[in-house]
PDB file of C-alpha atoms in Angstrom:
ATOM      1  CA  UNK A   1     -30.012 -95.287  67.913  1.00 77.00           C
ATOM      2  CA  UNK A   2     -26.864 -96.831  69.394  1.00 86.00           C
ATOM      3  CA  UNK A   3     -24.638 -95.128  66.810  1.00 85.00           C
ATOM      4  CA  UNK A   4     -26.244 -91.772  67.549  1.00 83.00           C
ATOM      5  CA  UNK A   5     -25.679 -92.208  71.286  1.00 85.00           C
ATOM      6  CA  UNK A   6     -22.029 -93.108  70.677  1.00 88.00           C
ATOM      7  CA  UNK A   7     -21.558 -90.055  68.468  1.00 85.00           C
ATOM      8  CA  UNK A   8     -23.090 -87.763  71.092  1.00 87.00           C
ATOM      9  CA  UNK A   9     -20.945 -89.305  73.837  1.00 90.00           C
ATOM     10  CA  UNK A  10     -17.802 -88.888  71.709  1.00 89.00           C
ATOM     11  CA  UNK A  11     -18.695 -85.273  70.961  1.00 89.00           C
ATOM     12  CA  UNK A  12     -19.322 -84.444  74.619  1.00 90.00           C
ATOM     13  CA  UNK A  13     -16.051 -86.133  75.599  1.00 93.00           C
ATOM     14  CA  UNK A  14     -14.163 -84.195  72.891  1.00 91.00           C
ATOM     15  CA  UNK A  15     -15.739 -80.888  73.980  1.00 91.00           C
ATOM     16  CA  UNK A  16     -14.641 -81.543  77.571  1.00 93.00           C
ATOM     17  CA  UNK A  17     -11.101 -82.615  76.596  1.00 93.00           C
ATOM     18  CA  UNK A  18     -10.616 -79.813  74.056  1.00 91.00           C
ATOM     19  CA  UNK A  19     -12.026 -77.198  76.418  1.00 93.00           C
ATOM     20  CA  UNK A  20     -14.557 -75.749  73.986  1.00 91.00           C
ATOM     21  CA  UNK A  21     -16.435 -74.001  76.793  1.00 91.00           C
ATOM     22  CA  UNK A  22     -13.248 -72.165  77.807  1.00 93.00           C
ATOM     23  CA  UNK A  23     -12.642 -70.591  74.373  1.00 94.00           C
ATOM     24  CA  UNK A  24     -13.050 -66.807  74.617  1.00 94.00           C
ATOM     25  CA  UNK A  25     -13.127 -64.263  71.789  1.00 92.00           C
ATOM     26  CA  UNK A  26     -10.862 -61.924  73.750  1.00 94.00           C
ATOM     27  CA  UNK A  27      -8.083 -64.538  73.471  1.00 95.00           C
ATOM     28  CA  UNK A  28      -8.163 -63.882  69.722  1.00 96.00           C
ATOM     29  CA  UNK A  29      -8.310 -60.076  69.752  1.00 95.00           C
ATOM     30  CA  UNK A  30      -5.720 -59.965  66.944  1.00 96.00           C
ATOM     31  CA  UNK A  31      -8.081 -61.888  64.643  1.00 96.00           C
ATOM     32  CA  UNK A  32     -11.385 -60.674  63.218  1.00 95.00           C
ATOM     33  CA  UNK A  33     -14.533 -61.719  65.012  1.00 93.00           C
ATOM     34  CA  UNK A  34     -17.402 -63.070  62.969  1.00 92.00           C
ATOM     35  CA  UNK A  35     -20.149 -60.487  62.611  1.00 92.00           C
ATOM     36  CA  UNK A  36     -23.582 -61.570  63.797  1.00 88.00           C
ATOM     37  CA  UNK A  37     -26.529 -59.671  62.329  1.00 88.00           C
ATOM     38  CA  UNK A  38     -28.876 -58.227  64.952  1.00 84.00           C
ATOM     39  CA  UNK A  39     -31.964 -59.759  63.277  1.00 83.00           C
ATOM     40  CA  UNK A  40     -32.672 -63.109  61.694  1.00 80.00           C
ATOM     41  CA  UNK A  41     -33.036 -63.343  57.924  1.00 84.00           C
ATOM     42  CA  UNK A  42     -36.383 -63.819  56.149  1.00 84.00           C
ATOM     43  CA  UNK A  43     -36.268 -67.557  56.930  1.00 80.00           C
ATOM     44  CA  UNK A  44     -35.608 -67.037  60.633  1.00 78.00           C
ATOM     45  CA  UNK A  45     -31.910 -67.913  60.502  1.00 80.00           C
ATOM     46  CA  UNK A  46     -29.209 -65.972  62.279  1.00 81.00           C
ATOM     47  CA  UNK A  47     -26.743 -64.451  59.788  1.00 87.00           C
ATOM     48  CA  UNK A  48     -23.046 -64.769  60.615  1.00 88.00           C
ATOM     49  CA  UNK A  49     -20.387 -63.147  58.404  1.00 92.00           C
ATOM     50  CA  UNK A  50     -16.633 -63.778  58.285  1.00 92.00           C
ATOM     51  CA  UNK A  51     -14.716 -61.153  56.350  1.00 94.00           C
ATOM     52  CA  UNK A  52     -11.998 -63.377  54.894  1.00 93.00           C
ATOM     53  CA  UNK A  53      -9.961 -60.448  53.558  1.00 94.00           C
ATOM     54  CA  UNK A  54      -9.563 -59.178  57.135  1.00 95.00           C
ATOM     55  CA  UNK A  55      -7.879 -62.415  58.287  1.00 96.00           C
ATOM     56  CA  UNK A  56      -4.159 -61.610  58.637  1.00 96.00           C
ATOM     57  CA  UNK A  57      -1.384 -63.845  57.345  1.00 97.00           C
ATOM     58  CA  UNK A  58      -0.337 -64.523  60.943  1.00 96.00           C
ATOM     59  CA  UNK A  59      -3.621 -66.408  61.513  1.00 96.00           C
ATOM     60  CA  UNK A  60      -2.296 -69.352  59.504  1.00 97.00           C
ATOM     61  CA  UNK A  61       1.096 -69.574  61.249  1.00 97.00           C
ATOM     62  CA  UNK A  62      -0.170 -71.692  64.154  1.00 97.00           C
ATOM     63  CA  UNK A  63      -2.654 -74.373  63.081  1.00 97.00           C
ATOM     64  CA  UNK A  64      -3.761 -75.211  66.633  1.00 96.00           C
ATOM     65  CA  UNK A  65      -4.490 -71.554  67.410  1.00 97.00           C
ATOM     66  CA  UNK A  66      -6.299 -71.113  64.102  1.00 96.00           C
ATOM     67  CA  UNK A  67      -8.497 -74.083  64.964  1.00 96.00           C
ATOM     68  CA  UNK A  68      -9.256 -72.724  68.460  1.00 96.00           C
ATOM     69  CA  UNK A  69     -10.140 -69.307  66.961  1.00 96.00           C
ATOM     70  CA  UNK A  70     -12.520 -70.772  64.365  1.00 95.00           C
ATOM     71  CA  UNK A  71     -14.141 -73.058  66.952  1.00 94.00           C
ATOM     72  CA  UNK A  72     -14.569 -70.075  69.261  1.00 94.00           C
ATOM     73  CA  UNK A  73     -16.322 -68.216  66.444  1.00 92.00           C
ATOM     74  CA  UNK A  74     -18.405 -71.320  65.619  1.00 89.00           C
ATOM     75  CA  UNK A  75     -19.591 -71.573  69.220  1.00 89.00           C
ATOM     76  CA  UNK A  76     -20.377 -67.867  69.241  1.00 87.00           C
ATOM     77  CA  UNK A  77     -22.456 -68.337  66.088  1.00 82.00           C
ATOM     78  CA  UNK A  78     -24.292 -71.282  67.591  1.00 81.00           C
ATOM     79  CA  UNK A  79     -25.128 -69.241  70.683  1.00 80.00           C
ATOM     80  CA  UNK A  80     -26.591 -66.576  68.383  1.00 74.00           C
ATOM     81  CA  UNK A  81     -29.241 -68.907  66.994  1.00 72.00           C
ATOM     82  CA  UNK A  82     -32.598 -67.230  67.062  1.00 52.00           C
ATOM     83  CA  UNK A  83     -34.097 -69.974  69.203  1.00 60.00           C
ATOM     84  CA  UNK A  84     -37.291 -68.898  70.903  1.00 57.00           C
ATOM     85  CA  UNK A  85     -37.223 -65.413  69.386  1.00 59.00           C
ATOM     86  CA  UNK A  86     -40.295 -63.999  67.696  1.00 57.00           C
ATOM     87  CA  UNK A  87     -38.494 -63.646  64.339  1.00 49.00           C
ATOM     88  CA  UNK A  88     -37.204 -67.239  64.332  1.00 50.00           C
ATOM     89  CA  UNK A  89     -39.023 -69.450  61.850  1.00 51.00           C
ATOM     90  CA  UNK A  90     -36.645 -72.347  62.460  1.00 57.00           C
ATOM     91  CA  UNK A  91     -33.232 -72.735  64.095  1.00 64.00           C
ATOM     92  CA  UNK A  92     -30.069 -72.483  62.072  1.00 74.00           C
ATOM     93  CA  UNK A  93     -27.729 -69.891  60.734  1.00 78.00           C
ATOM     94  CA  UNK A  94     -26.487 -68.708  57.403  1.00 84.00           C
ATOM     95  CA  UNK A  95     -22.721 -68.388  57.230  1.00 85.00           C
ATOM     96  CA  UNK A  96     -21.545 -65.698  54.832  1.00 91.00           C
ATOM     97  CA  UNK A  97     -17.918 -65.732  53.716  1.00 91.00           C
ATOM     98  CA  UNK A  98     -17.106 -62.248  52.461  1.00 94.00           C
ATOM     99  CA  UNK A  99     -14.135 -62.844  50.162  1.00 93.00           C
ATOM    100  CA  UNK A 100     -13.428 -59.223  49.294  1.00 95.00           C
ATOM    101  CA  UNK A 101      -9.810 -58.319  49.881  1.00 95.00           C
ATOM    102  CA  UNK A 102      -8.433 -61.862  49.608  1.00 94.00           C
ATOM    103  CA  UNK A 103      -4.710 -62.144  49.030  1.00 95.00           C
ATOM    104  CA  UNK A 104      -2.492 -65.011  47.888  1.00 96.00           C
ATOM    105  CA  UNK A 105      -1.694 -66.030  51.488  1.00 96.00           C
ATOM    106  CA  UNK A 106      -5.409 -66.715  52.077  1.00 95.00           C
ATOM    107  CA  UNK A 107      -5.059 -69.741  49.769  1.00 94.00           C
ATOM    108  CA  UNK A 108      -1.489 -70.645  50.703  1.00 96.00           C
ATOM    109  CA  UNK A 109      -0.379 -74.092  51.795  1.00 97.00           C
ATOM    110  CA  UNK A 110      -0.543 -72.968  55.439  1.00 97.00           C
ATOM    111  CA  UNK A 111      -4.104 -71.662  54.983  1.00 96.00           C
ATOM    112  CA  UNK A 112      -5.180 -74.883  53.259  1.00 96.00           C
ATOM    113  CA  UNK A 113      -3.752 -76.956  56.117  1.00 97.00           C
ATOM    114  CA  UNK A 114      -5.682 -74.848  58.624  1.00 96.00           C
ATOM    115  CA  UNK A 115      -8.852 -75.298  56.568  1.00 94.00           C
ATOM    116  CA  UNK A 116      -8.278 -79.064  56.410  1.00 95.00           C
ATOM    117  CA  UNK A 117      -7.878 -79.276  60.189  1.00 96.00           C
ATOM    118  CA  UNK A 118     -11.057 -77.264  60.682  1.00 93.00           C
ATOM    119  CA  UNK A 119     -13.003 -79.362  58.175  1.00 92.00           C
ATOM    120  CA  UNK A 120     -12.058 -82.585  59.959  1.00 93.00           C
ATOM    121  CA  UNK A 121     -13.222 -81.250  63.327  1.00 93.00           C
ATOM    122  CA  UNK A 122     -16.426 -79.818  61.866  1.00 89.00           C
ATOM    123  CA  UNK A 123     -17.339 -83.090  60.178  1.00 88.00           C
ATOM    124  CA  UNK A 124     -16.554 -85.150  63.275  1.00 88.00           C
ATOM    125  CA  UNK A 125     -17.958 -82.977  66.065  1.00 87.00           C
ATOM    126  CA  UNK A 126     -20.338 -80.515  64.381  1.00 81.00           C
ATOM    127  CA  UNK A 127     -22.063 -82.747  61.814  1.00 71.00           C
ATOM    128  CA  UNK A 128     -25.178 -80.585  61.645  1.00 69.00           C
ATOM    129  CA  UNK A 129     -23.004 -77.662  60.546  1.00 64.00           C
ATOM    130  CA  UNK A 130     -21.106 -79.537  57.850  1.00 56.00           C
ATOM    131  CA  UNK A 131     -22.518 -79.847  54.362  1.00 57.00           C
ATOM    132  CA  UNK A 132     -24.274 -83.156  53.732  1.00 59.00           C
ATOM    133  CA  UNK A 133     -22.385 -85.776  51.760  1.00 61.00           C
ATOM    134  CA  UNK A 134     -23.196 -85.893  48.066  1.00 67.00           C
ATOM    135  CA  UNK A 135     -25.993 -88.269  47.101  1.00 73.00           C
ATOM    136  CA  UNK A 136     -24.976 -91.644  45.716  1.00 74.00           C
ATOM    137  CA  UNK A 137     -24.723 -91.791  41.936  1.00 76.00           C
ATOM    138  CA  UNK A 138     -27.881 -92.773  40.125  1.00 73.00           C
ATOM    139  CA  UNK A 139     -27.884 -96.320  38.831  1.00 73.00           C
ATOM    140  CA  UNK A 140     -27.304 -96.717  35.114  1.00 67.00           C
ATOM    141  CA  UNK A 141     -30.528 -97.141  33.171  1.00 66.00           C
ATOM    142  CA  UNK A 142     -31.346-100.715  32.378  1.00 66.00           C
ATOM    143  CA  UNK A 143     -32.207-101.749  28.871  1.00 63.00           C
ATOM    144  CA  UNK A 144     -34.878-104.317  28.188  1.00 65.00           C
ATOM    145  CA  UNK A 145     -33.505-107.722  27.192  1.00 69.00           C
ATOM    146  CA  UNK A 146     -33.383-108.714  23.537  1.00 66.00           C
ATOM    147  CA  UNK A 147     -32.676-106.932  20.282  1.00 66.00           C
ATOM    148  CA  UNK A 148     -33.798-103.357  19.651  1.00 60.00           C
ATOM    149  CA  UNK A 149     -37.234-102.859  18.107  1.00 60.00           C
ATOM    150  CA  UNK A 150     -37.404-103.178  14.314  1.00 60.00           C
ATOM    151  CA  UNK A 151     -38.123 -99.469  13.842  1.00 58.00           C
ATOM    152  CA  UNK A 152     -35.067 -98.372  15.888  1.00 52.00           C
ATOM    153  CA  UNK A 153     -32.319 -96.864  13.788  1.00 52.00           C
ATOM    154  CA  UNK A 154     -28.697 -96.365  14.762  1.00 51.00           C
ATOM    155  CA  UNK A 155     -27.866 -94.261  11.754  1.00 52.00           C
ATOM    156  CA  UNK A 156     -28.102 -90.501  11.992  1.00 50.00           C
ATOM    157  CA  UNK A 157     -30.753 -88.846   9.912  1.00 51.00           C
ATOM    158  CA  UNK A 158     -29.884 -85.980   7.608  1.00 53.00           C
ATOM    159  CA  UNK A 159     -32.051 -82.909   7.372  1.00 49.00           C
TER     160      UNK A 159
END
């Protein structure tokens, strides 16, 4: 419980210091806005689409601005959650990345750096939106002690 409280306090402090509430879509008019479907999907989730091919090369030139733009769109998506609406089975949203029209600069070093910055912030301050960590590896099967049974064969059979 203590760790959860510390995480929430750190997130609230970061939101205040970073100015998340002051981010406005109109400050990023040169960048595509995420599209929010007017109705929830069959599972009651809001559907948010980013058309990656529409993101211009200039978006990756300034990592801090890229991060502010994506956080602005993230907040907008969160506000779109179908909470309390008749068609909402459960809160959450589906994020669709439409990759049509991608160009080489969309996977350039600058774009990867922007994505890395965004991933770090998402994992630290939006943990419910980040994918869960992979499960731990399964333990190796244990063999019973002693020699193999007398009918066990290690030689391949021919058919």
